[in-house]
Amino acid sequence: MRMILIGPPGAGKGTQAQRLVHTFSIPHISSGDMLREAVAAGSLLGKTAAGFMKDGLLVPDEVVIGMVIERIAGEDCARGFMLDGFPRTRPQAEALDEALTRSGVTLDAVVLIEVADALILERIIGRRSDPETGTIYHLKFNPPPPEAAGRLVHRGDDTEAACTARLEKYHRETTPIVPFYEGKGLLKRVDGVGSPDEVLLRITAALQTVQAAS
Ligand code: AP5
Ligand code: MG
């Protein structure tokens, strides 16, 4: 299964990817996680990306495209992958298309998780992640267990100002890729409002009609 999760910030891409990768036994490739690792490592890539990320702006295409295309060329992606947060601009979608065509493989599905802007800020402000397990929590909607409480991380771009910028970027830069995938007959729209388990069921149902080419 080669698939992409698209959605606004806080839509639940990471939450759903963590559940879905077990179903399909494919790697979860989050461009945001890769960039945060690069920032934490202090690499040249991380130094370039840090300022954009803090302000909720997109990291330039020329930086992100190479990073993800190289990652999906990895051996563990031979039988599939789940992209989360990439592509999020039209040039990124076209670059991915070209790379897959060169490799002689095709995408199986693109899942768009839809959540209204009005619900996003609360999700973002209450998000906490466990650095040991990578699990994504929410203080109200998916409370962390007490033993994880002391080590939880609140992302630097989970502020109201950065969230507003991220939403604006999503509508301006990322939504144009929706018709791109709709035109290819790959798009599955899923309502992202409801419990994470309910959303998971909707995604799984939408993917049931997908015949994954291995
Ligand atoms: P990235 O890490 O991709 O952030 P994002 O797209 O803004 O998405 P999030 O990770 O914030 O949300 P999510 O949809 O994964 O939601 P989650 O499951 O965590 O990118 C960060 C930055 O990196 C970008 O701003 C940019 O600078 C840069 N970047 C990354 N990729 C790039 C690219 N391709 N090009 C250029 N720049 C790039 O859930 C959110 C919260 O809601 C959690 O607390 C969760 O518990 C809760 N929640 C989840 N589901 C539900 C539910 N059903 N009901 C209630 N709460 C829920
Ligand atoms: Mg995420």
CSV table of N, CA, C and O in Angstrom, one decimal, residues 32-137:
chain,number,residue,atom,x,y,z
A,32,GLY,N,7.1,16.3,8.8
A,32,GLY,CA,7.3,17.1,10.0
A,32,GLY,C,8.2,16.4,11.1
A,32,GLY,O,9.1,17.1,11.6
A,33,ASP,N,8.0,15.1,11.3
A,33,ASP,CA,8.8,14.4,12.3
A,33,ASP,C,10.3,14.4,11.8
A,33,ASP,O,11.2,14.6,12.6
A,34,MET,N,10.5,14.2,10.5
A,34,MET,CA,11.8,14.2,9.9
A,34,MET,C,12.5,15.5,10.1
A,34,MET,O,13.7,15.6,10.5
A,35,LEU,N,11.8,16.6,9.9
A,35,LEU,CA,12.3,17.9,10.0
A,35,LEU,C,12.6,18.2,11.5
A,35,LEU,O,13.7,18.8,11.9
A,36,ARG,N,11.7,17.8,12.4
A,36,ARG,CA,11.9,18.0,13.9
A,36,ARG,C,13.2,17.3,14.3
A,36,ARG,O,14.0,17.8,15.1
A,37,GLU,N,13.4,16.1,13.8
A,37,GLU,CA,14.6,15.3,14.1
A,37,GLU,C,15.9,16.0,13.7
A,37,GLU,O,16.9,16.1,14.3
A,38,ALA,N,15.8,16.6,12.4
A,38,ALA,CA,16.9,17.3,11.9
A,38,ALA,C,17.2,18.6,12.7
A,38,ALA,O,18.4,18.9,13.0
A,39,VAL,N,16.2,19.2,13.2
A,39,VAL,CA,16.3,20.4,14.1
A,39,VAL,C,17.0,20.0,15.4
A,39,VAL,O,18.0,20.6,15.8
A,40,ALA,N,16.5,18.9,16.0
A,40,ALA,CA,17.1,18.4,17.2
A,40,ALA,C,18.5,18.0,17.1
A,40,ALA,O,19.3,18.2,18.0
A,41,ALA,N,18.9,17.5,15.9
A,41,ALA,CA,20.2,17.0,15.7
A,41,ALA,C,21.2,18.2,15.3
A,41,ALA,O,22.4,18.0,15.3
A,42,GLY,N,20.6,19.3,15.0
A,42,GLY,CA,21.4,20.5,14.7
A,42,GLY,C,22.1,20.4,13.4
A,42,GLY,O,23.1,21.1,13.1
A,43,SER,N,21.5,19.5,12.5
A,43,SER,CA,22.2,19.4,11.1
A,43,SER,C,21.9,20.6,10.3
A,43,SER,O,21.1,21.5,10.6
A,44,LEU,N,22.6,20.7,9.1
A,44,LEU,CA,22.4,21.8,8.2
A,44,LEU,C,20.9,21.9,7.8
A,44,LEU,O,20.3,23.0,7.8
A,45,LEU,N,20.4,20.8,7.5
A,45,LEU,CA,18.9,20.7,7.1
A,45,LEU,C,18.1,21.3,8.3
A,45,LEU,O,17.2,22.1,8.0
A,46,GLY,N,18.4,20.9,9.5
A,46,GLY,CA,17.6,21.3,10.6
A,46,GLY,C,17.8,22.8,10.8
A,46,GLY,O,16.8,23.5,11.2
A,47,LYS,N,19.0,23.3,10.7
A,47,LYS,CA,19.2,24.8,10.9
A,47,LYS,C,18.4,25.6,9.8
A,47,LYS,O,17.9,26.7,10.1
A,48,THR,N,18.4,25.0,8.6
A,48,THR,CA,17.6,25.7,7.5
A,48,THR,C,16.1,25.7,7.9
A,48,THR,O,15.4,26.7,7.7
A,49,ALA,N,15.6,24.6,8.4
A,49,ALA,CA,14.2,24.4,8.6
A,49,ALA,C,13.6,25.1,9.8
A,49,ALA,O,12.5,25.5,9.8
A,50,ALA,N,14.5,25.2,10.8
A,50,ALA,CA,14.0,25.7,12.2
A,50,ALA,C,13.2,27.0,12.1
A,50,ALA,O,12.1,27.0,12.7
A,51,GLY,N,13.7,28.0,11.5
A,51,GLY,CA,13.0,29.3,11.5
A,51,GLY,C,11.6,29.2,10.8
A,51,GLY,O,10.7,29.8,11.3
A,52,PHE,N,11.6,28.5,9.7
A,52,PHE,CA,10.3,28.4,9.0
A,52,PHE,C,9.3,27.7,9.9
A,52,PHE,O,8.1,28.1,10.0
A,53,MET,N,9.7,26.6,10.5
A,53,MET,CA,8.8,25.8,11.3
A,53,MET,C,8.3,26.5,12.5
A,53,MET,O,7.1,26.5,12.8
A,54,LYS,N,9.2,27.2,13.2
A,54,LYS,CA,8.7,28.0,14.4
A,54,LYS,C,7.6,29.0,14.1
A,54,LYS,O,6.7,29.1,14.9
A,55,ASP,N,7.7,29.6,12.9
A,55,ASP,CA,6.7,30.6,12.6
A,55,ASP,C,5.5,30.0,11.8
A,55,ASP,O,4.6,30.7,11.4
A,56,GLY,N,5.5,28.7,11.7
A,56,GLY,CA,4.3,28.0,11.0
A,56,GLY,C,4.4,28.2,9.5
A,56,GLY,O,3.3,28.1,8.8
A,57,LEU,N,5.6,28.5,8.9
A,57,LEU,CA,5.7,28.6,7.5
A,57,LEU,C,6.2,27.3,6.9
A,57,LEU,O,6.7,26.5,7.6
A,58,LEU,N,6.0,27.2,5.6
A,58,LEU,CA,6.5,25.9,4.9
A,58,LEU,C,8.0,26.0,4.7
A,58,LEU,O,8.5,27.1,4.3
A,59,VAL,N,8.6,24.9,4.9
A,59,VAL,CA,10.0,24.8,4.6
A,59,VAL,C,10.1,24.7,3.1
A,59,VAL,O,9.2,24.1,2.4
A,60,PRO,N,11.1,25.4,2.4
A,60,PRO,CA,11.1,25.5,1.0
A,60,PRO,C,11.1,24.1,0.3
A,60,PRO,O,11.7,23.2,0.8
A,61,ASP,N,10.4,24.1,-0.8
A,61,ASP,CA,10.2,22.8,-1.6
A,61,ASP,C,11.6,22.1,-1.9
A,61,ASP,O,11.7,20.9,-1.7
A,62,GLU,N,12.6,22.9,-2.3
A,62,GLU,CA,13.9,22.3,-2.7
A,62,GLU,C,14.5,21.6,-1.5
A,62,GLU,O,15.4,20.7,-1.7
A,63,VAL,N,14.2,22.0,-0.3
A,63,VAL,CA,14.8,21.3,0.9
A,63,VAL,C,14.0,20.0,1.2
A,63,VAL,O,14.5,18.9,1.4
A,64,VAL,N,12.7,20.1,1.1
A,64,VAL,CA,11.8,19.0,1.6
A,64,VAL,C,11.7,17.9,0.5
A,64,VAL,O,11.7,16.7,0.9
A,65,ILE,N,11.6,18.3,-0.7
A,65,ILE,CA,11.4,17.3,-1.8
A,65,ILE,C,12.6,16.2,-1.7
A,65,ILE,O,12.3,15.0,-1.7
A,66,GLY,N,13.8,16.7,-1.7
A,66,GLY,CA,14.9,15.8,-1.7
A,66,GLY,C,14.9,14.8,-0.5
A,66,GLY,O,15.1,13.6,-0.6
A,67,MET,N,14.6,15.4,0.6
A,67,MET,CA,14.6,14.7,1.9
A,67,MET,C,13.6,13.5,1.8
A,67,MET,O,13.9,12.4,2.2
A,68,VAL,N,12.4,13.8,1.3
A,68,VAL,CA,11.3,12.7,1.3
A,68,VAL,C,11.6,11.7,0.2
A,68,VAL,O,11.4,10.5,0.4
A,69,ILE,N,11.9,12.2,-1.0
A,69,ILE,CA,12.2,11.3,-2.1
A,69,ILE,C,13.3,10.3,-1.8
A,69,ILE,O,13.2,9.1,-2.1
A,70,GLU,N,14.3,10.8,-1.1
A,70,GLU,CA,15.4,9.9,-0.7
A,70,GLU,C,14.9,8.9,0.3
A,70,GLU,O,15.3,7.7,0.3
A,71,ARG,N,14.0,9.3,1.2
A,71,ARG,CA,13.5,8.4,2.3
A,71,ARG,C,12.7,7.3,1.7
A,71,ARG,O,12.8,6.1,2.1
A,72,ILE,N,11.8,7.6,0.7
A,72,ILE,CA,11.0,6.6,0.1
A,72,ILE,C,11.7,5.6,-0.8
A,72,ILE,O,11.1,4.6,-1.2
A,73,ALA,N,12.9,6.0,-1.1
A,73,ALA,CA,13.8,5.1,-1.9
A,73,ALA,C,14.4,4.0,-1.0
A,73,ALA,O,15.0,3.1,-1.5
A,74,GLY,N,14.2,4.1,0.3
A,74,GLY,CA,14.8,3.2,1.2
A,74,GLY,C,14.1,1.8,1.1
A,74,GLY,O,13.0,1.7,0.6
A,75,GLU,N,14.9,0.8,1.4
A,75,GLU,CA,14.5,-0.6,1.3
A,75,GLU,C,13.2,-0.9,2.0
A,75,GLU,O,12.4,-1.7,1.5
A,76,ASP,N,13.0,-0.3,3.2
A,76,ASP,CA,11.8,-0.6,3.9
A,76,ASP,C,10.5,-0.1,3.3
A,76,ASP,O,9.4,-0.4,3.7
A,77,CYS,N,10.7,0.8,2.2
A,77,CYS,CA,9.5,1.3,1.5
A,77,CYS,C,9.2,0.5,0.3
A,77,CYS,O,8.3,0.9,-0.5
A,78,ALA,N,9.9,-0.6,0.0
A,78,ALA,CA,9.7,-1.3,-1.2
A,78,ALA,C,8.3,-1.8,-1.4
A,78,ALA,O,7.7,-1.9,-2.4
A,79,ARG,N,7.7,-2.2,-0.2
A,79,ARG,CA,6.3,-2.8,-0.3
A,79,ARG,C,5.3,-1.7,0.1
A,79,ARG,O,4.1,-2.1,0.1
A,80,GLY,N,5.7,-0.5,0.3
A,80,GLY,CA,4.7,0.5,0.5
A,80,GLY,C,5.2,1.5,1.6
A,80,GLY,O,6.2,1.3,2.2
A,81,PHE,N,4.4,2.6,1.7
A,81,PHE,CA,4.7,3.6,2.7
A,81,PHE,C,3.4,4.4,3.0
A,81,PHE,O,2.5,4.4,2.2
A,82,MET,N,3.4,5.1,4.1
A,82,MET,CA,2.4,6.0,4.4
A,82,MET,C,3.0,7.4,4.7
A,82,MET,O,3.7,7.7,5.6
A,83,LEU,N,2.7,8.3,3.7
A,83,LEU,CA,3.3,9.7,3.8
A,83,LEU,C,2.3,10.5,4.6
A,83,LEU,O,1.1,10.5,4.4
A,84,ASP,N,2.8,11.3,5.5
A,84,ASP,CA,2.0,12.2,6.4
A,84,ASP,C,2.7,13.6,6.3
A,84,ASP,O,3.8,13.7,6.8
A,85,GLY,N,2.0,14.5,5.7
A,85,GLY,CA,2.5,15.9,5.7
A,85,GLY,C,3.3,16.2,4.4
A,85,GLY,O,3.8,17.3,4.3
A,86,PHE,N,3.4,15.2,3.6
A,86,PHE,CA,4.1,15.4,2.3
A,86,PHE,C,3.3,14.6,1.2
A,86,PHE,O,3.0,13.4,1.5
A,87,PRO,N,3.0,15.1,0.1
A,87,PRO,CA,3.3,16.5,-0.4
A,87,PRO,C,2.3,17.5,0.2
A,87,PRO,O,1.2,17.2,0.6
A,88,ARG,N,2.7,18.8,0.3
A,88,ARG,CA,1.8,19.8,0.7
A,88,ARG,C,1.9,21.1,-0.1
A,88,ARG,O,1.4,22.1,0.3
A,89,THR,N,2.5,20.9,-1.3
A,89,THR,CA,2.4,22.0,-2.3
A,89,THR,C,2.3,21.3,-3.7
A,89,THR,O,2.7,20.1,-3.8
A,90,ARG,N,1.9,22.0,-4.7
A,90,ARG,CA,1.8,21.4,-6.0
A,90,ARG,C,3.1,20.9,-6.5
A,90,ARG,O,3.2,19.8,-7.0
A,91,PRO,N,4.2,21.8,-6.4
A,91,PRO,CA,5.5,21.2,-6.9
A,91,PRO,C,5.9,20.0,-6.1
A,91,PRO,O,6.5,19.1,-6.7
A,92,GLN,N,5.6,19.8,-4.8
A,92,GLN,CA,5.9,18.6,-4.1
A,92,GLN,C,5.2,17.4,-4.7
A,92,GLN,O,5.7,16.3,-4.9
A,93,ALA,N,3.9,17.6,-5.0
A,93,ALA,CA,3.1,16.5,-5.5
A,93,ALA,C,3.6,16.1,-6.9
A,93,ALA,O,3.7,14.9,-7.2
A,94,GLU,N,4.0,17.1,-7.7
A,94,GLU,CA,4.5,16.8,-9.0
A,94,GLU,C,5.9,16.0,-8.9
A,94,GLU,O,6.1,15.1,-9.7
A,95,ALA,N,6.7,16.5,-8.0
A,95,ALA,CA,8.0,15.8,-7.8
A,95,ALA,C,7.8,14.4,-7.3
A,95,ALA,O,8.5,13.5,-7.8
A,96,LEU,N,6.9,14.2,-6.5
A,96,LEU,CA,6.6,12.8,-6.0
A,96,LEU,C,6.1,11.9,-7.1
A,96,LEU,O,6.6,10.8,-7.3
A,97,ASP,N,5.2,12.5,-7.9
A,97,ASP,CA,4.7,11.8,-9.1
A,97,ASP,C,5.8,11.3,-10.0
A,97,ASP,O,5.9,10.2,-10.4
A,98,GLU,N,6.7,12.3,-10.3
A,98,GLU,CA,7.8,11.9,-11.2
A,98,GLU,C,8.7,10.9,-10.6
A,98,GLU,O,9.2,9.9,-11.3
A,99,ALA,N,9.0,11.0,-9.3
A,99,ALA,CA,9.9,10.0,-8.7
A,99,ALA,C,9.3,8.6,-8.7
A,99,ALA,O,10.0,7.6,-8.9
A,100,LEU,N,8.0,8.5,-8.4
A,100,LEU,CA,7.3,7.2,-8.4
A,100,LEU,C,7.3,6.6,-9.8
A,100,LEU,O,7.5,5.4,-10.0
A,101,THR,N,7.0,7.5,-10.8
A,101,THR,CA,7.0,7.0,-12.2
A,101,THR,C,8.4,6.5,-12.6
A,101,THR,O,8.5,5.4,-13.2
A,102,ARG,N,9.4,7.2,-12.2
A,102,ARG,CA,10.8,6.7,-12.5
A,102,ARG,C,11.0,5.4,-11.9
A,102,ARG,O,11.7,4.5,-12.4
A,103,SER,N,10.5,5.1,-10.7
A,103,SER,CA,10.7,3.8,-10.0
A,103,SER,C,9.7,2.8,-10.5
A,103,SER,O,9.7,1.6,-10.0
A,104,GLY,N,8.8,3.2,-11.4
A,104,GLY,CA,7.8,2.2,-11.9
A,104,GLY,C,6.8,1.7,-10.9
A,104,GLY,O,6.2,0.6,-11.0
A,105,VAL,N,6.4,2.6,-9.9
A,105,VAL,CA,5.4,2.3,-9.0
A,105,VAL,C,4.3,3.4,-9.0
A,105,VAL,O,4.5,4.5,-9.5
A,106,THR,N,3.1,3.0,-8.4
A,106,THR,CA,2.0,4.0,-8.4
A,106,THR,C,1.5,4.2,-7.0
A,106,THR,O,1.6,3.3,-6.2
A,107,LEU,N,0.8,5.3,-6.8
A,107,LEU,CA,0.1,5.5,-5.5
A,107,LEU,C,-1.2,4.7,-5.5
A,107,LEU,O,-1.8,4.5,-6.6
A,108,ASP,N,-1.6,4.3,-4.3
A,108,ASP,CA,-2.8,3.5,-4.2
A,108,ASP,C,-4.0,4.4,-3.7
A,108,ASP,O,-5.1,4.2,-4.1
A,109,ALA,N,-3.7,5.3,-2.8
A,109,ALA,CA,-4.8,6.1,-2.2
A,109,ALA,C,-4.2,7.4,-1.6
A,109,ALA,O,-3.1,7.4,-1.1
A,110,VAL,N,-5.0,8.4,-1.6
A,110,VAL,CA,-4.7,9.7,-0.9
A,110,VAL,C,-5.9,10.0,0.0
A,110,VAL,O,-7.1,10.1,-0.5
A,111,VAL,N,-5.7,10.0,1.3
A,111,VAL,CA,-6.8,10.2,2.2
A,111,VAL,C,-6.8,11.6,2.7
A,111,VAL,O,-5.8,12.0,3.3
A,112,LEU,N,-7.9,12.3,2.5
A,112,LEU,CA,-8.0,13.7,3.0
A,112,LEU,C,-8.8,13.7,4.3
A,112,LEU,O,-10.0,13.3,4.2
A,113,ILE,N,-8.2,14.0,5.4
A,113,ILE,CA,-8.9,14.1,6.7
A,113,ILE,C,-9.5,15.5,6.9
A,113,ILE,O,-8.7,16.4,7.0
A,114,GLU,N,-10.8,15.6,6.9
A,114,GLU,CA,-11.4,16.9,6.9
A,114,GLU,C,-11.8,17.3,8.3
A,114,GLU,O,-12.6,16.6,8.9
A,115,VAL,N,-11.3,18.5,8.7
A,115,VAL,CA,-11.7,19.1,10.0
A,115,VAL,C,-11.9,20.6,9.9
A,115,VAL,O,-11.0,21.2,9.3
A,116,ALA,N,-13.0,21.1,10.3
A,116,ALA,CA,-13.2,22.6,10.2
A,116,ALA,C,-12.2,23.4,11.0
A,116,ALA,O,-11.7,23.0,12.1
A,117,ASP,N,-11.8,24.5,10.4
A,117,ASP,CA,-10.8,25.4,11.1
A,117,ASP,C,-11.2,25.7,12.5
A,117,ASP,O,-10.3,25.8,13.4
A,118,ALA,N,-12.5,25.9,12.8
A,118,ALA,CA,-12.9,26.3,14.2
A,118,ALA,C,-12.5,25.2,15.2
A,118,ALA,O,-12.4,25.5,16.4
A,119,LEU,N,-12.2,24.0,14.8
A,119,LEU,CA,-11.9,22.9,15.8
A,119,LEU,C,-10.4,22.7,16.0
A,119,LEU,O,-9.9,22.0,16.8
A,120,ILE,N,-9.6,23.4,15.1
A,120,ILE,CA,-8.2,23.1,15.0
A,120,ILE,C,-7.4,23.6,16.2
A,120,ILE,O,-6.6,22.9,16.8
A,121,LEU,N,-7.7,24.8,16.6
A,121,LEU,CA,-6.8,25.5,17.6
A,121,LEU,C,-6.8,24.7,18.9
A,121,LEU,O,-5.8,24.4,19.5
A,122,GLU,N,-8.0,24.2,19.3
A,122,GLU,CA,-8.1,23.5,20.6
A,122,GLU,C,-7.3,22.2,20.5
A,122,GLU,O,-6.6,21.8,21.5
A,123,ARG,N,-7.4,21.5,19.4
A,123,ARG,CA,-6.6,20.3,19.2
A,123,ARG,C,-5.1,20.6,19.3
A,123,ARG,O,-4.3,19.8,19.9
A,124,ILE,N,-4.7,21.7,18.7
A,124,ILE,CA,-3.2,22.0,18.6
A,124,ILE,C,-2.7,22.4,20.0
A,124,ILE,O,-1.6,22.0,20.4
A,125,ILE,N,-3.5,23.3,20.7
A,125,ILE,CA,-3.0,23.8,22.0
A,125,ILE,C,-2.9,22.7,23.0
A,125,ILE,O,-2.0,22.7,23.9
A,126,GLY,N,-3.8,21.7,22.9
A,126,GLY,CA,-3.8,20.6,23.9
A,126,GLY,C,-3.0,19.4,23.6
A,126,GLY,O,-2.9,18.5,24.3
A,127,ARG,N,-2.3,19.5,22.4
A,127,ARG,CA,-1.5,18.3,22.0
A,127,ARG,C,-0.2,18.2,22.9
A,127,ARG,O,0.4,19.1,23.2
A,128,ARG,N,0.1,16.9,23.3
A,128,ARG,CA,1.3,16.6,23.9
A,128,ARG,C,1.8,15.3,23.3
A,128,ARG,O,1.0,14.4,23.0
A,129,SER,N,3.2,15.2,23.2
A,129,SER,CA,3.7,13.9,22.6
A,129,SER,C,4.7,13.3,23.6
A,129,SER,O,5.3,14.0,24.3
A,130,ASP,N,4.7,12.0,23.6
A,130,ASP,CA,5.7,11.3,24.4
A,130,ASP,C,6.9,11.0,23.6
A,130,ASP,O,6.9,10.3,22.7
A,131,PRO,N,8.1,11.6,24.0
A,131,PRO,CA,9.3,11.5,23.2
A,131,PRO,C,9.8,10.1,23.3
A,131,PRO,O,10.6,9.7,22.4
A,132,GLU,N,9.5,9.3,24.3
A,132,GLU,CA,10.0,7.9,24.4
A,132,GLU,C,9.3,7.0,23.4
A,132,GLU,O,9.9,6.1,22.8
A,133,THR,N,8.0,7.1,23.3
A,133,THR,CA,7.2,6.2,22.4
A,133,THR,C,6.7,6.8,21.1
A,133,THR,O,6.3,6.1,20.2
A,134,GLY,N,6.8,8.2,21.1
A,134,GLY,CA,6.3,8.9,19.9
A,134,GLY,C,4.7,9.0,19.9
A,134,GLY,O,4.2,9.6,19.0
A,135,THR,N,4.1,8.5,20.9
A,135,THR,CA,2.6,8.5,21.0
A,135,THR,C,2.1,10.0,21.1
A,135,THR,O,2.7,10.8,21.8
A,136,ILE,N,1.0,10.3,20.3
A,136,ILE,CA,0.4,11.6,20.3
A,136,ILE,C,-0.8,11.6,21.3
A,136,ILE,O,-1.7,10.7,21.1
A,137,TYR,N,-0.8,12.5,22.2
A,137,TYR,CA,-1.9,12.6,23.2
A,137,TYR,C,-2.6,14.0,23.0
A,137,TYR,O,-2.1,14.9,22.3
